XYZ file of C-alpha atoms in Angstrom:
378
model
C 5.641 -84.858 -18.482
C 4.037 -84.886 -15.036
C 0.257 -84.942 -15.470
C -1.673 -83.069 -12.763
C -4.957 -82.452 -14.590
C -6.961 -85.547 -13.641
C -10.085 -83.468 -12.960
C -10.160 -82.691 -16.699
C -9.787 -86.302 -17.815
C -8.039 -89.539 -16.916
C -6.183 -92.160 -18.967
C -8.057 -95.413 -19.491
C -7.178 -98.049 -16.925
C -5.815 -101.448 -17.876
C -9.078 -103.022 -16.693
C -11.192 -100.709 -18.849
C -8.966 -101.150 -21.907
C -9.033 -104.940 -21.609
C -12.825 -105.034 -21.270
C -13.357 -102.562 -24.115
C -11.156 -104.580 -26.488
C -12.744 -107.896 -25.555
C -16.336 -106.690 -25.835
C -15.756 -104.721 -29.041
C -14.282 -107.839 -30.604
C -16.657 -110.509 -29.332
C -19.941 -108.841 -28.294
C -20.411 -106.527 -31.258
C -24.147 -106.921 -31.766
C -26.672 -104.101 -31.565
C -28.340 -104.462 -28.173
C -31.709 -103.708 -29.814
C -31.430 -106.541 -32.335
C -33.663 -109.542 -31.665
C -31.250 -112.278 -32.777
C -28.917 -114.089 -30.380
C -25.928 -111.827 -31.120
C -28.026 -108.799 -30.250
C -29.371 -110.547 -27.148
C -25.823 -111.167 -25.918
C -25.096 -107.446 -26.179
C -28.369 -106.616 -24.451
C -27.630 -109.014 -21.586
C -24.260 -107.367 -21.073
C -25.858 -103.916 -21.206
C -28.395 -104.838 -18.545
C -25.678 -106.315 -16.325
C -23.784 -103.016 -16.579
C -26.974 -101.095 -15.764
C -27.477 -103.224 -12.665
C -23.887 -102.702 -11.507
C -23.925 -98.892 -11.901
C -27.247 -98.773 -10.047
C -25.742 -100.847 -7.246
C -22.774 -98.467 -6.900
C -25.203 -95.537 -6.591
C -27.603 -97.449 -4.293
C -30.342 -96.742 -6.810
C -32.817 -98.819 -8.796
C -31.691 -100.557 -11.960
C -34.577 -99.214 -14.053
C -33.475 -95.674 -13.166
C -30.149 -95.917 -15.046
C -29.840 -94.515 -18.586
C -26.528 -94.589 -20.446
C -25.397 -91.489 -22.363
C -22.375 -90.081 -24.184
C -20.952 -88.365 -21.096
C -21.454 -85.920 -18.261
C -22.597 -82.929 -20.301
C -25.251 -84.868 -22.176
C -26.315 -86.510 -18.919
C -26.850 -83.119 -17.330
C -28.731 -81.642 -20.262
C -31.002 -84.628 -20.952
C -31.803 -85.205 -17.283
C -32.680 -81.570 -16.626
C -34.593 -80.969 -19.852
C -36.619 -84.189 -19.575
C -37.515 -83.515 -15.929
C -38.431 -79.885 -16.562
C -40.728 -80.590 -19.491
C -42.491 -83.452 -17.698
C -43.210 -81.296 -14.647
C -43.991 -77.890 -16.161
C -47.515 -77.957 -14.748
C -45.983 -77.290 -11.332
C -44.728 -73.822 -12.228
C -42.078 -71.648 -13.812
C -39.202 -71.484 -11.309
C -35.889 -73.367 -11.068
C -32.823 -73.087 -8.820
C -29.080 -73.538 -9.389
C -25.736 -71.822 -8.662
C -23.341 -69.806 -10.801
C -20.508 -72.290 -10.204
C -22.128 -75.253 -11.969
C -20.514 -77.035 -14.895
C -20.948 -75.164 -18.179
C -23.503 -77.708 -19.437
C -25.802 -76.927 -16.493
C -25.121 -73.209 -16.226
C -25.640 -72.562 -19.945
C -28.863 -74.587 -19.972
C -30.260 -72.522 -17.091
C -29.242 -69.326 -18.908
C -31.106 -70.572 -21.978
C -34.168 -71.337 -19.847
C -33.947 -67.878 -18.304
C -33.859 -66.246 -21.725
C -36.919 -68.266 -22.764
C -38.954 -67.007 -19.800
C -38.262 -69.361 -16.899
C -37.584 -67.724 -13.542
C -34.123 -68.773 -12.307
C -32.637 -68.276 -8.846
C -28.831 -68.488 -8.608
C -27.951 -69.372 -5.030
C -25.151 -67.442 -3.339
C -21.942 -69.159 -2.198
C -19.833 -68.347 0.822
C -16.156 -67.450 0.501
C -15.199 -71.132 0.415
C -17.573 -72.064 -2.392
C -20.302 -73.686 -0.306
C -23.996 -73.209 -1.063
C -25.923 -71.182 1.511
C -28.640 -73.635 2.600
C -30.657 -70.887 4.299
C -30.719 -69.052 0.990
C -31.918 -72.283 -0.643
C -34.830 -72.504 1.804
C -35.717 -68.876 1.139
C -35.483 -69.363 -2.633
C -38.034 -72.189 -2.843
C -41.453 -71.039 -4.030
C -44.781 -72.799 -4.614
C -43.961 -72.826 -8.336
C -40.400 -74.237 -7.985
C -39.996 -77.263 -10.245
C -36.413 -78.383 -9.714
C -32.962 -77.488 -8.419
C -29.587 -78.534 -9.843
C -26.601 -78.369 -7.489
C -23.283 -80.097 -8.130
C -21.812 -82.556 -5.629
C -18.185 -81.395 -5.975
C -16.940 -78.229 -7.633
C -14.502 -79.156 -10.399
C -12.272 -76.118 -9.880
C -11.798 -75.836 -6.119
C -12.991 -79.267 -4.970
C -15.516 -77.996 -2.418
C -17.981 -80.719 -1.447
C -21.492 -79.356 -1.105
C -23.716 -80.356 1.869
C -25.675 -82.683 -0.398
C -27.514 -84.565 2.350
C -28.824 -81.312 3.823
C -29.717 -79.933 0.395
C -31.489 -83.176 -0.524
C -33.542 -83.126 2.666
C -34.560 -79.471 2.169
C -35.715 -80.136 -1.393
C -37.398 -83.453 -0.569
C -39.456 -81.899 2.234
C -40.742 -79.289 -0.226
C -41.239 -81.707 -3.156
C -38.690 -79.970 -5.379
C -36.909 -82.280 -7.833
C -33.209 -82.509 -6.974
C -30.713 -83.022 -9.815
C -27.067 -83.421 -8.829
C -24.099 -83.263 -11.194
C -21.854 -85.877 -9.550
C -19.272 -86.140 -12.327
C -16.385 -85.088 -10.041
C -17.677 -87.062 -7.039
C -18.408 -90.451 -8.616
C -15.660 -92.931 -7.771
C -14.096 -90.583 -5.221
C -16.877 -90.314 -2.643
C -19.544 -92.850 -1.654
C -22.914 -91.932 -3.174
C -26.279 -93.209 -1.973
C -29.041 -91.550 -3.989
C -31.757 -92.805 -1.643
C -30.141 -91.607 1.570
C -29.154 -88.277 -0.011
C -32.662 -87.756 -1.469
C -31.226 -87.232 -4.952
C -33.894 -87.579 -7.663
C -31.561 -87.383 -10.654
C -27.792 -87.733 -10.902
C -25.210 -87.433 -13.693
C -21.878 -89.298 -13.924
C -19.135 -89.669 -16.522
C -16.761 -92.455 -17.524
C -13.614 -90.569 -18.520
C -13.217 -89.008 -15.065
C -12.704 -92.471 -13.513
C -10.294 -94.122 -15.997
C -13.001 -95.298 -18.387
C -13.386 -94.384 -22.077
C -14.481 -90.959 -23.271
C -17.915 -90.714 -24.838
C -19.740 -92.657 -22.111
C -21.773 -91.513 -19.113
C -24.955 -92.274 -17.233
C -27.999 -90.629 -15.694
C -29.913 -91.920 -12.711
C -33.546 -90.804 -12.407
C -35.698 -92.024 -9.550
C -38.322 -94.199 -11.278
C -41.003 -92.442 -9.220
C -40.156 -89.109 -10.881
C -41.723 -88.522 -14.284
C -39.625 -87.394 -17.232
C -40.394 -86.638 -20.870
C -38.470 -88.066 -23.825
C -36.708 -85.310 -25.746
C -36.801 -87.055 -29.109
C -40.190 -88.566 -30.045
C -40.008 -92.096 -31.348
C -36.747 -92.907 -29.594
C -36.526 -96.552 -28.539
C -32.966 -96.786 -27.203
C -32.433 -96.478 -23.451
C -36.175 -96.702 -22.873
C -36.673 -93.552 -24.949
C -34.192 -91.443 -22.982
C -31.549 -91.090 -25.697
C -31.466 -91.920 -29.423
C -28.643 -93.762 -31.135
C -27.162 -97.247 -31.068
C -26.001 -98.004 -27.552
C -22.227 -98.112 -27.045
C -22.038 -101.512 -25.351
C -18.203 -101.870 -25.378
C -17.814 -98.360 -23.929
C -20.459 -98.995 -21.275
C -18.850 -102.310 -20.302
C -15.456 -100.592 -20.001
C -17.031 -97.760 -17.972
C -18.539 -100.325 -15.612
C -15.215 -102.121 -15.214
C -13.507 -98.819 -14.430
C -16.207 -97.940 -11.897
C -15.901 -101.310 -10.149
C -12.124 -100.969 -9.960
C -12.139 -97.420 -8.574
C -14.796 -98.265 -5.987
C -12.700 -101.188 -4.724
C -9.862 -98.832 -3.707
C -11.811 -95.617 -3.095
C -11.259 -95.236 0.639
C -7.530 -96.000 0.573
C -7.009 -93.778 -2.461
C -8.792 -90.870 -0.798
C -6.412 -91.091 2.172
C -3.379 -91.259 -0.128
C -4.530 -88.195 -2.051
C -5.095 -86.309 1.212
C -1.407 -86.809 1.985
C -0.337 -85.652 -1.486
C -2.512 -82.547 -1.290
C -1.183 -81.686 2.176
C 2.365 -82.085 0.883
C 1.716 -79.743 -2.043
C 0.126 -77.077 0.151
C 2.928 -77.249 2.714
C 5.575 -76.839 0.001
C 3.777 -73.935 -1.690
C 3.226 -72.058 1.557
C 7.006 -72.023 2.066
C 7.686 -70.109 -1.155
C 9.490 -66.886 -0.153
C 8.162 -63.502 -1.315
C 4.925 -65.077 -2.633
C 1.478 -65.312 -1.096
C -0.284 -68.566 -1.962
C -4.049 -68.634 -1.344
C -5.741 -72.016 -1.193
C -9.306 -71.778 -2.470
C -12.208 -73.905 -1.248
C -13.312 -75.267 2.089
C -10.324 -76.888 3.860
C -12.717 -79.140 5.843
C -14.951 -80.216 2.950
C -12.726 -80.515 -0.111
C -12.094 -83.423 -2.457
C -8.419 -84.307 -1.894
C -7.909 -84.958 -5.605
C -8.233 -81.218 -6.340
C -6.116 -78.274 -5.206
C -7.385 -74.924 -6.480
C -5.184 -71.986 -5.566
C -3.846 -68.552 -6.420
C -0.338 -67.127 -6.292
C -1.221 -63.507 -5.560
C -0.025 -61.208 -8.321
C 0.734 -64.019 -10.775
C -1.724 -64.602 -13.613
C -2.948 -68.180 -13.804
C -2.427 -68.484 -17.567
C 1.223 -67.505 -17.132
C 1.710 -70.016 -14.316
C 0.064 -72.762 -16.376
C 2.148 -72.062 -19.496
C 5.379 -71.869 -17.499
C 4.560 -75.157 -15.759
C 3.963 -76.711 -19.164
C 7.366 -75.424 -20.322
C 8.953 -77.200 -17.363
C 7.067 -80.442 -18.016
C 4.179 -80.168 -15.549
C 0.590 -80.223 -16.842
C -1.860 -78.204 -14.710
C -4.916 -76.131 -15.603
C -6.550 -72.780 -14.954
C -9.947 -74.358 -14.201
C -12.585 -76.426 -15.960
C -11.486 -77.869 -19.296
C -14.947 -76.982 -20.647
C -14.117 -73.276 -20.221
C -10.877 -73.319 -22.218
C -10.779 -70.425 -24.662
C -13.014 -68.247 -22.522
C -11.561 -64.859 -21.631
C -14.001 -64.446 -18.767
C -12.817 -64.865 -15.171
C -13.777 -68.125 -13.448
C -17.487 -68.145 -12.543
C -16.667 -70.090 -9.393
C -14.158 -67.483 -8.248
C -16.583 -64.665 -8.988
C -19.435 -66.429 -7.181
C -17.167 -66.674 -4.127
C -16.668 -62.925 -4.140
C -13.247 -62.748 -5.799
C -12.378 -59.812 -8.041
C -11.691 -60.262 -11.759
C -7.980 -59.906 -11.076
C -8.064 -62.526 -8.322
C -10.142 -64.880 -10.465
C -7.577 -64.672 -13.279
C -4.839 -65.758 -10.871
C -6.522 -69.125 -10.320
C -4.780 -72.415 -11.132
C -5.830 -76.002 -10.459
C -3.697 -79.050 -9.789
C -5.619 -82.327 -9.697
C -4.273 -85.739 -8.770
C -4.978 -89.307 -9.798
C -3.965 -92.869 -9.075
C -0.587 -92.546 -10.823
C 0.369 -89.318 -9.025
C 3.322 -89.772 -6.676
C 4.842 -87.685 -3.902
C 7.778 -87.027 -6.233
C 5.381 -85.609 -8.849
C 3.867 -83.246 -6.285
C 7.281 -82.112 -5.002
C 8.423 -81.474 -8.573
C 5.311 -79.425 -9.326
C 5.820 -77.402 -6.147
C 9.475 -76.795 -7.085
C 8.461 -75.588 -10.543
C 5.851 -73.215 -9.121
C 8.429 -71.983 -6.620
C 10.929 -71.214 -9.391
C 8.250 -69.418 -11.414
C 7.235 -67.318 -8.410
C 10.854 -66.498 -7.546
C 11.545 -65.424 -11.121
C 8.420 -63.289 -11.178
C 8.677 -61.698 -7.724
C 12.404 -61.965 -7.075
């Protein structure tokens, strides 16, 4: 089967698998144990912390390892909110955030927090003027994703960071889709807190990290927790973290070349799809500011679920959006936030590419979609 759902998850790389196996076998101690075996694990853990911080251009003591992107988002946001509640009762986000962020803000809203959901333009980009207008004296924090997982739109993070920094609003950024695909400098971008995940970059599932600027205060969510400096309870997954770090190092070494290669693959797919007779293909997202690994689109009049299932029948794995929304009967929040109707939102499909994707894979996927469209409209 041709796998074109890399935005949902990636297979573990050879580098990550080799490191995971070696560390699990030989450095098995609890990093909190005081004997030499535990110290060896702790030394490895701190080396990984230093390396992830270096990739983000952040400070080593700002890195906290977690079980993945969702937990990173929730713990970062909750710990920052509770530590800074004296500032007010207002927070800012968008309706196209990952489910872990969006559902947390909905929960906060139901508990009495005032939430502003920023509007998006028709290409999925945050309106920065609306952000400026939304900030109030009692605004505590804002959470805005770096890259949208469905359409690939890259938000103007540097501009957003500057706006929030000038007004002393804490800026959390979900960078799960951006990490390893775009260069990230938390200092230059004025990002106070950032979430990343291992399994999106060919590392193991169940591992992620949070960066919090050490000059921002946060509150531990579980009293008495000693692991990760009180940020998260539970024995630290040293083999997983080591494998995550190896995967991150490997993907960063080829990031620029890979981005160019994926641009070519995405352009090839779009060109092929736009030549389908009797079908209108709409590419979603900002054509100038889109992650090349993601192609979100609609074949007008063809339901996305049908297209996805038919592709699967022909041996091509694609998706109808975020894997975290599978099972939901609601139209895509991203599509709705961009002004699409329910019917248009249900037409959405996503093809996402990775390091094993070839031109032949893309041409095959385009041919399958062409045959589906011809059967449906012909």
